[in-house]
Amino acid sequence: MLYRPGLMTAAVIDGKAVAARIREDVAREVSELAGLTGRTPGLAGRTPGLAGRTPGLAGRTPGLATVLVGDDPASAVYVAGKRRACAEVGIADLHRHLAGGVPEARVADLLDELNGDPAVNGILLQLPVPDYMDGAALTARIAPEKDVDGLTPISAGRLAQGASGLRPCTPTGVIELLDAYEVELEGAEAVVVGRSNLVGRPVAAMLLERNATVTCCHSRTRDLAGVCARADVLIAAVGVPGLIGAEYVKDGAVVIDVGISRTEDGLRGDVDFEAAAERARLITPVPGGVGPMTVAMLLRNTLSAFRLQALPPQPAKR
């Protein structure tokens, strides 16, 4: 099919609607676990009698500790949104704010304190931290069972090896969107544009887990448009507004735009939406696509961490 301007064929993936369903599920389960409601029929199949069969679990509430260092306005907005989301689903907001200029050792001590606090089930260190601090080293201090951002080296290693563990929120949100729209991943050719530790690498690993054939592109990739045009599933996560044009998109492909940049024309993704939509079968908008999924998956990760920490250790298999 030739590229014909003005002909939009793609269906738009509604990330807000999918995220809202996930939030509702989390809120129902948190309510059940806290003993505020009776058993919820919709949850019975997934977590049958969890509160009843786990001593001490009923009446407890999952807790998320967001940690903000300094007064970066954008970071403050992001953290405020996560705190509001916690309140909406009943997760305890255990936020900590350290003023700018504090020694890195003070942040490390706080993370260690939160690691040892049984009321804290999830810890999220808002990045970036001030320039004089080592954000990677601080993130690595978070206990893997409380790493609801899925960014510690242990969490990354578990993902790379296909082992169970908490997964990064945005990549998990991408997979959830693909599942919600019944996109077949097994055997599909998937191309990921971007190799960051936040999105590119982990989403590539998750696609491999689902038996997709995965190519990860980056700034040194030759013939980027040609590589992308082979993709059944194309995921862009580089932060370059409008990079992915029509010539990058295979007819009938599924296009997921993770990038978001503030421009003179407003918020824009990595994908030229109008051009790509003329060839794609499904496409995410910016905003309203992947973005809402990130916070939704953070809430789900916090609930998952709470359950794993509350369940008694399982005996080793002989």
PDB file of C-alpha atoms in Angstrom:
ATOM      1  CA  MET A   1       0.000   0.000   0.000  1.00  0.00           C
ATOM      2  CA  LEU A   2       1.373   3.415  -0.925  1.00  0.00           C
ATOM      3  CA  TYR A   3       1.594   6.184   1.686  1.00  0.00           C
ATOM      4  CA  ARG A   4      -1.333   8.531   1.026  1.00  0.00           C
ATOM      5  CA  PRO A   5      -1.565  11.673   3.182  1.00  0.00           C
ATOM      6  CA  GLY A   6      -4.890  12.251   4.864  1.00  0.00           C
ATOM      7  CA  LEU A   7      -5.966   8.596   5.098  1.00  0.00           C
ATOM      8  CA  MET A   8      -6.053   7.532   8.751  1.00  0.00           C
ATOM      9  CA  THR A   9      -6.558   3.817   9.269  1.00  0.00           C
ATOM     10  CA  ALA A  10      -5.138   3.014  12.720  1.00  0.00           C
ATOM     11  CA  ALA A  11      -7.278   2.391  15.768  1.00  0.00           C
ATOM     12  CA  VAL A  12      -6.098   4.404  18.770  1.00  0.00           C
ATOM     13  CA  ILE A  13      -5.000   2.488  21.872  1.00  0.00           C
ATOM     14  CA  ASP A  14      -6.697   4.044  24.892  1.00  0.00           C
ATOM     15  CA  GLY A  15      -4.097   3.941  27.651  1.00  0.00           C
ATOM     16  CA  LYS A  16      -6.304   5.932  30.003  1.00  0.00           C
ATOM     17  CA  ALA A  17      -9.055   3.307  29.869  1.00  0.00           C
ATOM     18  CA  VAL A  18      -6.690   0.362  30.377  1.00  0.00           C
ATOM     19  CA  ALA A  19      -4.954   2.153  33.252  1.00  0.00           C
ATOM     20  CA  ALA A  20      -8.300   2.958  34.857  1.00  0.00           C
ATOM     21  CA  ARG A  21      -9.241  -0.738  34.865  1.00  0.00           C
ATOM     22  CA  ILE A  22      -5.931  -1.650  36.508  1.00  0.00           C
ATOM     23  CA  ARG A  23      -6.418   1.033  39.166  1.00  0.00           C
ATOM     24  CA  GLU A  24      -9.906  -0.262  39.866  1.00  0.00           C
ATOM     25  CA  ASP A  25      -8.566  -3.791  40.296  1.00  0.00           C
ATOM     26  CA  VAL A  26      -5.863  -2.577  42.675  1.00  0.00           C
ATOM     27  CA  ALA A  27      -8.361  -0.509  44.686  1.00  0.00           C
ATOM     28  CA  ARG A  28     -10.722  -3.485  45.056  1.00  0.00           C
ATOM     29  CA  GLU A  29      -7.979  -5.791  46.255  1.00  0.00           C
ATOM     30  CA  VAL A  30      -6.495  -3.245  48.654  1.00  0.00           C
ATOM     31  CA  SER A  31      -9.972  -2.700  50.071  1.00  0.00           C
ATOM     32  CA  GLU A  32     -10.456  -6.440  50.519  1.00  0.00           C
ATOM     33  CA  LEU A  33      -7.081  -6.915  52.180  1.00  0.00           C
ATOM     34  CA  ALA A  34      -7.674  -3.992  54.513  1.00  0.00           C
ATOM     35  CA  GLY A  35     -10.936  -5.573  55.641  1.00  0.00           C
ATOM     36  CA  LEU A  36     -13.019  -2.651  54.442  1.00  0.00           C
ATOM     37  CA  THR A  37     -15.229  -4.828  52.245  1.00  0.00           C
ATOM     38  CA  GLY A  38     -16.207  -8.437  51.938  1.00  0.00           C
ATOM     39  CA  ARG A  39     -14.769 -10.759  49.332  1.00  0.00           C
ATOM     40  CA  THR A  40     -14.880  -9.261  45.871  1.00  0.00           C
ATOM     41  CA  PRO A  41     -16.169 -11.796  43.296  1.00  0.00           C
ATOM     42  CA  GLY A  42     -13.906 -10.432  40.567  1.00  0.00           C
ATOM     43  CA  LEU A  43     -10.840 -11.092  42.700  1.00  0.00           C
ATOM     44  CA  ALA A  44     -11.725 -14.586  43.842  1.00  0.00           C
ATOM     45  CA  GLY A  45     -10.280 -16.270  40.792  1.00  0.00           C
ATOM     46  CA  ARG A  46      -6.950 -14.470  40.991  1.00  0.00           C
ATOM     47  CA  THR A  47      -6.259 -14.332  44.744  1.00  0.00           C
ATOM     48  CA  PRO A  48      -8.646 -16.828  46.328  1.00  0.00           C
ATOM     49  CA  GLY A  49      -9.024 -16.131  50.021  1.00  0.00           C
ATOM     50  CA  LEU A  50      -5.672 -14.362  50.252  1.00  0.00           C
ATOM     51  CA  ALA A  51      -6.544 -12.431  53.400  1.00  0.00           C
ATOM     52  CA  GLY A  52      -8.161 -15.485  54.947  1.00  0.00           C
ATOM     53  CA  ARG A  53      -5.355 -17.936  54.296  1.00  0.00           C
ATOM     54  CA  THR A  54      -2.469 -15.634  55.233  1.00  0.00           C
ATOM     55  CA  PRO A  55      -2.291 -14.995  58.989  1.00  0.00           C
ATOM     56  CA  GLY A  56      -1.999 -11.321  59.839  1.00  0.00           C
ATOM     57  CA  LEU A  57      -2.645 -10.118  56.287  1.00  0.00           C
ATOM     58  CA  ALA A  58      -6.265  -9.015  56.759  1.00  0.00           C
ATOM     59  CA  GLY A  59      -6.539  -5.492  58.080  1.00  0.00           C
ATOM     60  CA  ARG A  60      -3.152  -4.400  56.716  1.00  0.00           C
ATOM     61  CA  THR A  61      -2.570  -1.789  54.049  1.00  0.00           C
ATOM     62  CA  PRO A  62       0.199  -1.720  51.404  1.00  0.00           C
ATOM     63  CA  GLY A  63       2.547   1.226  51.824  1.00  0.00           C
ATOM     64  CA  LEU A  64       4.592   3.117  49.228  1.00  0.00           C
ATOM     65  CA  ALA A  65       7.460   5.418  50.187  1.00  0.00           C
ATOM     66  CA  THR A  66       8.262   7.934  47.466  1.00  0.00           C
ATOM     67  CA  VAL A  67      11.559   9.719  48.124  1.00  0.00           C
ATOM     68  CA  LEU A  68      12.117  13.189  46.675  1.00  0.00           C
ATOM     69  CA  VAL A  69      15.483  14.871  47.089  1.00  0.00           C
ATOM     70  CA  GLY A  70      15.597  18.610  46.429  1.00  0.00           C
ATOM     71  CA  ASP A  71      12.994  20.869  44.864  1.00  0.00           C
ATOM     72  CA  ASP A  72      13.056  20.127  41.140  1.00  0.00           C
ATOM     73  CA  PRO A  73       9.619  21.324  39.932  1.00  0.00           C
ATOM     74  CA  ALA A  74       9.096  18.533  37.402  1.00  0.00           C
ATOM     75  CA  SER A  75      10.050  15.848  39.927  1.00  0.00           C
ATOM     76  CA  ALA A  76       7.735  17.405  42.499  1.00  0.00           C
ATOM     77  CA  VAL A  77       4.841  17.212  40.010  1.00  0.00           C
ATOM     78  CA  TYR A  78       5.579  13.561  39.189  1.00  0.00           C
ATOM     79  CA  VAL A  79       5.766  12.586  42.846  1.00  0.00           C
ATOM     80  CA  ALA A  80       2.559  14.465  43.664  1.00  0.00           C
ATOM     81  CA  GLY A  81       0.772  12.499  40.945  1.00  0.00           C
ATOM     82  CA  LYS A  82       2.007   9.198  42.367  1.00  0.00           C
ATOM     83  CA  ARG A  83       0.923  10.201  45.862  1.00  0.00           C
ATOM     84  CA  ARG A  84      -2.557  11.117  44.630  1.00  0.00           C
ATOM     85  CA  ALA A  85      -2.813   7.784  42.857  1.00  0.00           C
ATOM     86  CA  CYS A  86      -1.902   5.962  46.076  1.00  0.00           C
ATOM     87  CA  ALA A  87      -4.623   7.807  47.971  1.00  0.00           C
ATOM     88  CA  GLU A  88      -7.198   6.962  45.305  1.00  0.00           C
ATOM     89  CA  VAL A  89      -6.633   3.199  45.607  1.00  0.00           C
ATOM     90  CA  GLY A  90      -6.042   3.036  49.366  1.00  0.00           C
ATOM     91  CA  ILE A  91      -2.266   2.511  49.392  1.00  0.00           C
ATOM     92  CA  ALA A  92      -0.610   4.242  52.335  1.00  0.00           C
ATOM     93  CA  ASP A  93       1.366   7.327  51.276  1.00  0.00           C
ATOM     94  CA  LEU A  94       4.681   7.187  53.187  1.00  0.00           C
ATOM     95  CA  HIS A  95       6.379   9.992  51.275  1.00  0.00           C
ATOM     96  CA  ARG A  96       9.754  11.373  52.389  1.00  0.00           C
ATOM     97  CA  HIS A  97      11.207  14.677  51.202  1.00  0.00           C
ATOM     98  CA  LEU A  98      14.808  15.691  51.773  1.00  0.00           C
ATOM     99  CA  ALA A  99      15.867  19.259  51.095  1.00  0.00           C
ATOM    100  CA  GLY A 100      18.387  20.056  48.393  1.00  0.00           C
ATOM    101  CA  GLY A 101      21.980  20.137  49.598  1.00  0.00           C
ATOM    102  CA  VAL A 102      21.713  17.154  51.924  1.00  0.00           C
ATOM    103  CA  PRO A 103      24.711  14.793  51.815  1.00  0.00           C
ATOM    104  CA  GLU A 104      24.339  11.686  49.683  1.00  0.00           C
ATOM    105  CA  ALA A 105      24.993   9.641  52.816  1.00  0.00           C
ATOM    106  CA  ARG A 106      21.770  11.039  54.331  1.00  0.00           C
ATOM    107  CA  VAL A 107      19.776   9.735  51.372  1.00  0.00           C
ATOM    108  CA  ALA A 108      21.498   6.361  51.652  1.00  0.00           C
ATOM    109  CA  ASP A 109      20.649   6.208  55.363  1.00  0.00           C
ATOM    110  CA  LEU A 110      17.007   6.994  54.627  1.00  0.00           C
ATOM    111  CA  LEU A 111      16.797   4.240  52.000  1.00  0.00           C
ATOM    112  CA  ASP A 112      18.321   1.780  54.459  1.00  0.00           C
ATOM    113  CA  GLU A 113      15.765   2.847  57.072  1.00  0.00           C
ATOM    114  CA  LEU A 114      12.904   2.319  54.624  1.00  0.00           C
ATOM    115  CA  ASN A 115      14.310  -1.081  53.619  1.00  0.00           C
ATOM    116  CA  GLY A 116      13.967  -2.173  57.233  1.00  0.00           C
ATOM    117  CA  ASP A 117      10.528  -0.670  57.876  1.00  0.00           C
ATOM    118  CA  PRO A 118       7.812  -3.373  57.664  1.00  0.00           C
ATOM    119  CA  ALA A 119       5.147  -0.727  56.970  1.00  0.00           C
ATOM    120  CA  VAL A 120       6.941   0.162  53.730  1.00  0.00           C
ATOM    121  CA  ASN A 121       6.285  -2.349  50.963  1.00  0.00           C
ATOM    122  CA  GLY A 122       7.572  -0.297  48.067  1.00  0.00           C
ATOM    123  CA  ILE A 123      10.295   2.328  47.704  1.00  0.00           C
ATOM    124  CA  LEU A 124      10.594   4.724  44.784  1.00  0.00           C
ATOM    125  CA  LEU A 125      13.530   7.124  44.607  1.00  0.00           C
ATOM    126  CA  GLN A 126      12.454   9.892  42.238  1.00  0.00           C
ATOM    127  CA  LEU A 127      15.076  10.488  39.561  1.00  0.00           C
ATOM    128  CA  PRO A 128      17.005  12.507  38.730  1.00  0.00           C
ATOM    129  CA  VAL A 129      18.604  13.235  42.073  1.00  0.00           C
ATOM    130  CA  PRO A 130      20.786  16.368  42.413  1.00  0.00           C
ATOM    131  CA  ASP A 131      23.870  16.390  40.187  1.00  0.00           C
ATOM    132  CA  TYR A 132      26.329  15.811  43.014  1.00  0.00           C
ATOM    133  CA  MET A 133      24.700  12.485  43.903  1.00  0.00           C
ATOM    134  CA  ASP A 134      25.058   9.072  42.272  1.00  0.00           C
ATOM    135  CA  GLY A 135      21.489   8.141  41.402  1.00  0.00           C
ATOM    136  CA  ALA A 136      22.412   4.643  40.204  1.00  0.00           C
ATOM    137  CA  ALA A 137      24.260   3.819  43.412  1.00  0.00           C
ATOM    138  CA  LEU A 138      21.395   5.107  45.537  1.00  0.00           C
ATOM    139  CA  THR A 139      18.824   3.156  43.526  1.00  0.00           C
ATOM    140  CA  ALA A 140      20.906   0.011  43.980  1.00  0.00           C
ATOM    141  CA  ARG A 141      20.504   0.328  47.770  1.00  0.00           C
ATOM    142  CA  ILE A 142      16.762  -0.332  47.532  1.00  0.00           C
ATOM    143  CA  ALA A 143      15.893  -3.858  48.638  1.00  0.00           C
ATOM    144  CA  PRO A 144      14.834  -5.853  45.546  1.00  0.00           C
ATOM    145  CA  GLU A 145      11.618  -7.001  47.233  1.00  0.00           C
ATOM    146  CA  LYS A 146      10.672  -3.316  47.648  1.00  0.00           C
ATOM    147  CA  ASP A 147      11.978  -2.124  44.268  1.00  0.00           C
ATOM    148  CA  VAL A 148       8.605  -1.165  42.788  1.00  0.00           C
ATOM    149  CA  ASP A 149      10.327   0.797  40.009  1.00  0.00           C
ATOM    150  CA  GLY A 150      12.159  -2.391  38.966  1.00  0.00           C
ATOM    151  CA  LEU A 151      15.417  -0.500  38.393  1.00  0.00           C
ATOM    152  CA  THR A 152      17.935  -2.032  40.793  1.00  0.00           C
ATOM    153  CA  PRO A 153      20.697  -4.253  39.341  1.00  0.00           C
ATOM    154  CA  ILE A 154      19.127  -7.291  41.021  1.00  0.00           C
ATOM    155  CA  SER A 155      15.716  -6.567  39.478  1.00  0.00           C
ATOM    156  CA  ALA A 156      17.340  -6.005  36.076  1.00  0.00           C
ATOM    157  CA  GLY A 157      19.299  -9.249  36.405  1.00  0.00           C
ATOM    158  CA  ARG A 158      16.181 -11.206  37.304  1.00  0.00           C
ATOM    159  CA  LEU A 159      14.405  -9.828  34.259  1.00  0.00           C
ATOM    160  CA  ALA A 160      17.367 -10.640  31.996  1.00  0.00           C
ATOM    161  CA  GLN A 161      17.382 -14.236  33.256  1.00  0.00           C
ATOM    162  CA  GLY A 162      13.617 -14.614  33.046  1.00  0.00           C
ATOM    163  CA  ALA A 163      13.313 -15.029  36.809  1.00  0.00           C
ATOM    164  CA  SER A 164      10.378 -13.727  38.835  1.00  0.00           C
ATOM    165  CA  GLY A 165      10.612 -10.273  40.368  1.00  0.00           C
ATOM    166  CA  LEU A 166       9.281  -6.738  40.232  1.00  0.00           C
ATOM    167  CA  ARG A 167       9.428  -5.311  36.724  1.00  0.00           C
ATOM    168  CA  PRO A 168       9.925  -1.699  35.537  1.00  0.00           C
ATOM    169  CA  CYS A 169       6.617   0.146  35.375  1.00  0.00           C
ATOM    170  CA  THR A 170       6.661   1.692  31.903  1.00  0.00           C
ATOM    171  CA  PRO A 171       7.839  -1.436  30.035  1.00  0.00           C
ATOM    172  CA  THR A 172       5.287  -3.519  31.936  1.00  0.00           C
ATOM    173  CA  GLY A 173       2.640  -0.982  30.972  1.00  0.00           C
ATOM    174  CA  VAL A 174       3.593  -1.395  27.313  1.00  0.00           C
ATOM    175  CA  ILE A 175       3.101  -5.166  27.511  1.00  0.00           C
ATOM    176  CA  GLU A 176      -0.224  -4.665  29.308  1.00  0.00           C
ATOM    177  CA  LEU A 177      -1.449  -2.427  26.488  1.00  0.00           C
ATOM    178  CA  LEU A 178      -0.446  -4.991  23.881  1.00  0.00           C
ATOM    179  CA  ASP A 179      -2.267  -7.696  25.820  1.00  0.00           C
ATOM    180  CA  ALA A 180      -5.351  -5.523  26.333  1.00  0.00           C
ATOM    181  CA  TYR A 181      -5.642  -5.116  22.566  1.00  0.00           C
ATOM    182  CA  GLU A 182      -4.880  -8.805  21.930  1.00  0.00           C
ATOM    183  CA  VAL A 183      -1.697  -8.191  19.969  1.00  0.00           C
ATOM    184  CA  GLU A 184      -0.057 -11.540  19.211  1.00  0.00           C
ATOM    185  CA  LEU A 185       3.582 -11.373  20.293  1.00  0.00           C
ATOM    186  CA  GLU A 186       4.716 -14.957  19.839  1.00  0.00           C
ATOM    187  CA  GLY A 187       6.652 -15.148  16.604  1.00  0.00           C
ATOM    188  CA  ALA A 188       6.100 -11.445  15.851  1.00  0.00           C
ATOM    189  CA  GLU A 189       8.977  -9.253  14.716  1.00  0.00           C
ATOM    190  CA  ALA A 190       9.355  -6.508  17.306  1.00  0.00           C
ATOM    191  CA  VAL A 191      11.622  -3.490  16.971  1.00  0.00           C
ATOM    192  CA  VAL A 192      12.493  -1.330  19.978  1.00  0.00           C
ATOM    193  CA  VAL A 193      13.986   2.072  19.203  1.00  0.00           C
ATOM    194  CA  GLY A 194      16.049   3.040  22.255  1.00  0.00           C
ATOM    195  CA  ARG A 195      18.251   1.061  24.637  1.00  0.00           C
ATOM    196  CA  SER A 196      17.881   2.895  27.942  1.00  0.00           C
ATOM    197  CA  ASN A 197      17.826   1.012  31.221  1.00  0.00           C
ATOM    198  CA  LEU A 198      14.452   2.634  31.959  1.00  0.00           C
ATOM    199  CA  VAL A 199      12.536   1.421  28.908  1.00  0.00           C
ATOM    200  CA  GLY A 200      14.434   0.090  25.897  1.00  0.00           C
ATOM    201  CA  ARG A 201      16.399  -2.771  27.429  1.00  0.00           C
ATOM    202  CA  PRO A 202      13.693  -4.033  29.796  1.00  0.00           C
ATOM    203  CA  VAL A 203      10.876  -3.899  27.225  1.00  0.00           C
ATOM    204  CA  ALA A 204      13.103  -5.815  24.788  1.00  0.00           C
ATOM    205  CA  ALA A 205      13.638  -8.488  27.459  1.00  0.00           C
ATOM    206  CA  MET A 206       9.887  -8.688  28.134  1.00  0.00           C
ATOM    207  CA  LEU A 207       9.168  -9.117  24.437  1.00  0.00           C
ATOM    208  CA  LEU A 208      11.717 -11.937  24.298  1.00  0.00           C
ATOM    209  CA  GLU A 209       9.922 -13.555  27.230  1.00  0.00           C
ATOM    210  CA  ARG A 210       6.809 -13.570  25.065  1.00  0.00           C
ATOM    211  CA  ASN A 211       8.702 -15.272  22.229  1.00  0.00           C
ATOM    212  CA  ALA A 212       8.844 -12.266  19.923  1.00  0.00           C
ATOM    213  CA  THR A 213      11.856 -11.861  17.623  1.00  0.00           C
ATOM    214  CA  VAL A 214      13.372  -8.632  18.931  1.00  0.00           C
ATOM    215  CA  THR A 215      15.682  -6.035  17.402  1.00  0.00           C
ATOM    216  CA  CYS A 216      16.900  -3.189  19.643  1.00  0.00           C
ATOM    217  CA  CYS A 217      17.894  -0.055  17.704  1.00  0.00           C
ATOM    218  CA  HIS A 218      19.988   2.871  18.901  1.00  0.00           C
ATOM    219  CA  SER A 219      21.938   5.898  17.704  1.00  0.00           C
ATOM    220  CA  ARG A 220      24.444   3.734  15.791  1.00  0.00           C
ATOM    221  CA  THR A 221      21.857   1.624  13.976  1.00  0.00           C
ATOM    222  CA  ARG A 222      22.294   1.668  10.199  1.00  0.00           C
ATOM    223  CA  ASP A 223      19.183   2.320   8.087  1.00  0.00           C
ATOM    224  CA  LEU A 224      16.913   2.884  11.067  1.00  0.00           C
ATOM    225  CA  ALA A 225      13.864   3.429   8.880  1.00  0.00           C
ATOM    226  CA  GLY A 226      14.476   0.168   7.051  1.00  0.00           C
ATOM    227  CA  VAL A 227      14.844  -1.821  10.257  1.00  0.00           C
ATOM    228  CA  CYS A 228      11.712  -0.285  11.770  1.00  0.00           C
ATOM    229  CA  ALA A 229       9.710  -0.922   8.618  1.00  0.00           C
ATOM    230  CA  ARG A 230      10.094  -4.686   9.163  1.00  0.00           C
ATOM    231  CA  ALA A 231       8.370  -4.543  12.552  1.00  0.00           C
ATOM    232  CA  ASP A 232       5.015  -6.085  13.333  1.00  0.00           C
ATOM    233  CA  VAL A 233       5.317  -4.280  16.671  1.00  0.00           C
ATOM    234  CA  LEU A 234       7.279  -1.009  16.773  1.00  0.00           C
ATOM    235  CA  ILE A 235       8.116   0.604  20.121  1.00  0.00           C
ATOM    236  CA  ALA A 236       9.746   4.046  20.167  1.00  0.00           C
ATOM    237  CA  ALA A 237      11.455   5.233  23.351  1.00  0.00           C
ATOM    238  CA  VAL A 238      14.182   7.765  22.586  1.00  0.00           C
ATOM    239  CA  GLY A 239      12.750  11.198  23.415  1.00  0.00           C
ATOM    240  CA  VAL A 240      13.185  12.662  19.911  1.00  0.00           C
ATOM    241  CA  PRO A 241       9.910  14.330  18.868  1.00  0.00           C
ATOM    242  CA  GLY A 242       8.517  13.096  15.560  1.00  0.00           C
ATOM    243  CA  LEU A 243      11.445  10.792  14.765  1.00  0.00           C
ATOM    244  CA  ILE A 244       9.265   7.923  13.548  1.00  0.00           C
ATOM    245  CA  GLY A 245       7.561   8.934  10.305  1.00  0.00           C
ATOM    246  CA  ALA A 246       5.410   6.995   7.849  1.00  0.00           C
ATOM    247  CA  GLU A 247       8.418   5.421   6.143  1.00  0.00           C
ATOM    248  CA  TYR A 248       9.353   3.738   9.446  1.00  0.00           C
ATOM    249  CA  VAL A 249       6.006   1.945   9.759  1.00  0.00           C
ATOM    250  CA  LYS A 250       5.045  -1.325   8.114  1.00  0.00           C
ATOM    251  CA  ASP A 251       1.482  -1.543   6.838  1.00  0.00           C
ATOM    252  CA  GLY A 252      -0.670  -3.011   9.615  1.00  0.00           C
ATOM    253  CA  ALA A 253       1.963  -2.626  12.319  1.00  0.00           C
ATOM    254  CA  VAL A 254       1.253  -1.887  15.967  1.00  0.00           C
ATOM    255  CA  VAL A 255       3.030   1.318  17.061  1.00  0.00           C
ATOM    256  CA  ILE A 256       3.709   2.108  20.722  1.00  0.00           C
ATOM    257  CA  ASP A 257       5.043   5.605  21.437  1.00  0.00           C
ATOM    258  CA  VAL A 258       6.787   5.814  24.814  1.00  0.00           C
ATOM    259  CA  GLY A 259       8.528   9.126  24.174  1.00  0.00           C
ATOM    260  CA  ILE A 260       7.149  12.419  25.422  1.00  0.00           C
ATOM    261  CA  SER A 261       8.715  15.837  24.883  1.00  0.00           C
ATOM    262  CA  ARG A 262       7.494  19.345  25.589  1.00  0.00           C
ATOM    263  CA  THR A 263       7.719  21.458  22.422  1.00  0.00           C
ATOM    264  CA  GLU A 264       6.383  24.810  21.218  1.00  0.00           C
ATOM    265  CA  ASP A 265       3.427  22.864  19.801  1.00  0.00           C
ATOM    266  CA  GLY A 266       2.738  21.125  23.098  1.00  0.00           C
ATOM    267  CA  LEU A 267       3.515  17.570  24.169  1.00  0.00           C
ATOM    268  CA  ARG A 268       4.807  15.348  21.384  1.00  0.00           C
ATOM    269  CA  GLY A 269       5.904  11.751  21.188  1.00  0.00           C
ATOM    270  CA  ASP A 270       8.696  10.082  19.243  1.00  0.00           C
ATOM    271  CA  VAL A 271       6.183   9.124  16.553  1.00  0.00           C
ATOM    272  CA  ASP A 272       4.679  11.443  13.960  1.00  0.00           C
ATOM    273  CA  PHE A 273       1.180  10.345  14.956  1.00  0.00           C
ATOM    274  CA  GLU A 274      -0.770  11.484  11.896  1.00  0.00           C
ATOM    275  CA  ALA A 275       1.726  10.053   9.418  1.00  0.00           C
ATOM    276  CA  ALA A 276       2.204   6.746  11.243  1.00  0.00           C
ATOM    277  CA  ALA A 277      -1.532   6.275  11.779  1.00  0.00           C
ATOM    278  CA  GLU A 278      -2.027   6.096   8.021  1.00  0.00           C
ATOM    279  CA  ARG A 279      -0.110   2.828   7.933  1.00  0.00           C
ATOM    280  CA  ALA A 280      -0.461   1.327  11.400  1.00  0.00           C
ATOM    281  CA  ARG A 281      -3.238  -0.976  12.596  1.00  0.00           C
ATOM    282  CA  LEU A 282      -2.996   0.209  16.215  1.00  0.00           C
ATOM    283  CA  ILE A 283      -1.185   3.216  17.661  1.00  0.00           C
ATOM    284  CA  THR A 284      -0.817   4.957  21.017  1.00  0.00           C
ATOM    285  CA  PRO A 285      -1.381   8.715  21.296  1.00  0.00           C
ATOM    286  CA  VAL A 286       0.756  11.169  23.264  1.00  0.00           C
ATOM    287  CA  PRO A 287      -0.494  12.016  25.783  1.00  0.00           C
ATOM    288  CA  GLY A 288      -3.014   9.376  26.822  1.00  0.00           C
ATOM    289  CA  GLY A 289      -1.240   6.241  25.657  1.00  0.00           C
ATOM    290  CA  VAL A 290       1.659   4.771  27.612  1.00  0.00           C
ATOM    291  CA  GLY A 291       1.857   7.582  30.183  1.00  0.00           C
ATOM    292  CA  PRO A 292      -1.176   6.629  32.303  1.00  0.00           C
ATOM    293  CA  MET A 293       0.058   3.033  32.408  1.00  0.00           C
ATOM    294  CA  THR A 294       3.258   3.908  34.250  1.00  0.00           C
ATOM    295  CA  VAL A 295       1.520   5.023  37.441  1.00  0.00           C
ATOM    296  CA  ALA A 296      -1.031   2.213  37.183  1.00  0.00           C
ATOM    297  CA  MET A 297       1.766  -0.363  37.071  1.00  0.00           C
ATOM    298  CA  LEU A 298       3.490   1.329  40.021  1.00  0.00           C
ATOM    299  CA  LEU A 299       0.340   0.771  42.065  1.00  0.00           C
ATOM    300  CA  ARG A 300       0.113  -2.843  40.947  1.00  0.00           C
ATOM    301  CA  ASN A 301       3.800  -3.398  41.752  1.00  0.00           C
ATOM    302  CA  THR A 302       3.280  -1.987  45.244  1.00  0.00           C
ATOM    303  CA  LEU A 303       0.395  -4.389  45.808  1.00  0.00           C
ATOM    304  CA  SER A 304       2.463  -7.284  44.448  1.00  0.00           C
ATOM    305  CA  ALA A 305       5.353  -6.376  46.745  1.00  0.00           C
ATOM    306  CA  PHE A 306       2.955  -6.251  49.708  1.00  0.00           C
ATOM    307  CA  ARG A 307       1.609  -9.715  48.922  1.00  0.00           C
ATOM    308  CA  LEU A 308       5.063 -11.229  48.462  1.00  0.00           C
ATOM    309  CA  GLN A 309       6.346  -9.750  51.713  1.00  0.00           C
ATOM    310  CA  ALA A 310       3.239 -10.871  53.614  1.00  0.00           C
ATOM    311  CA  LEU A 311       3.188 -14.459  52.401  1.00  0.00           C
ATOM    312  CA  PRO A 312       5.144 -16.917  54.566  1.00  0.00           C
ATOM    313  CA  PRO A 313       8.373 -18.305  53.026  1.00  0.00           C
ATOM    314  CA  GLN A 314       7.764 -21.419  50.951  1.00  0.00           C
ATOM    315  CA  PRO A 315       9.786 -24.532  51.836  1.00  0.00           C
ATOM    316  CA  ALA A 316      12.456 -25.457  49.347  1.00  0.00           C
ATOM    317  CA  LYS A 317      11.503 -28.211  46.915  1.00  0.00           C
ATOM    318  CA  ARG A 318      13.392 -31.490  47.306  1.00  0.00           C
TER     319      ARG A 318
END
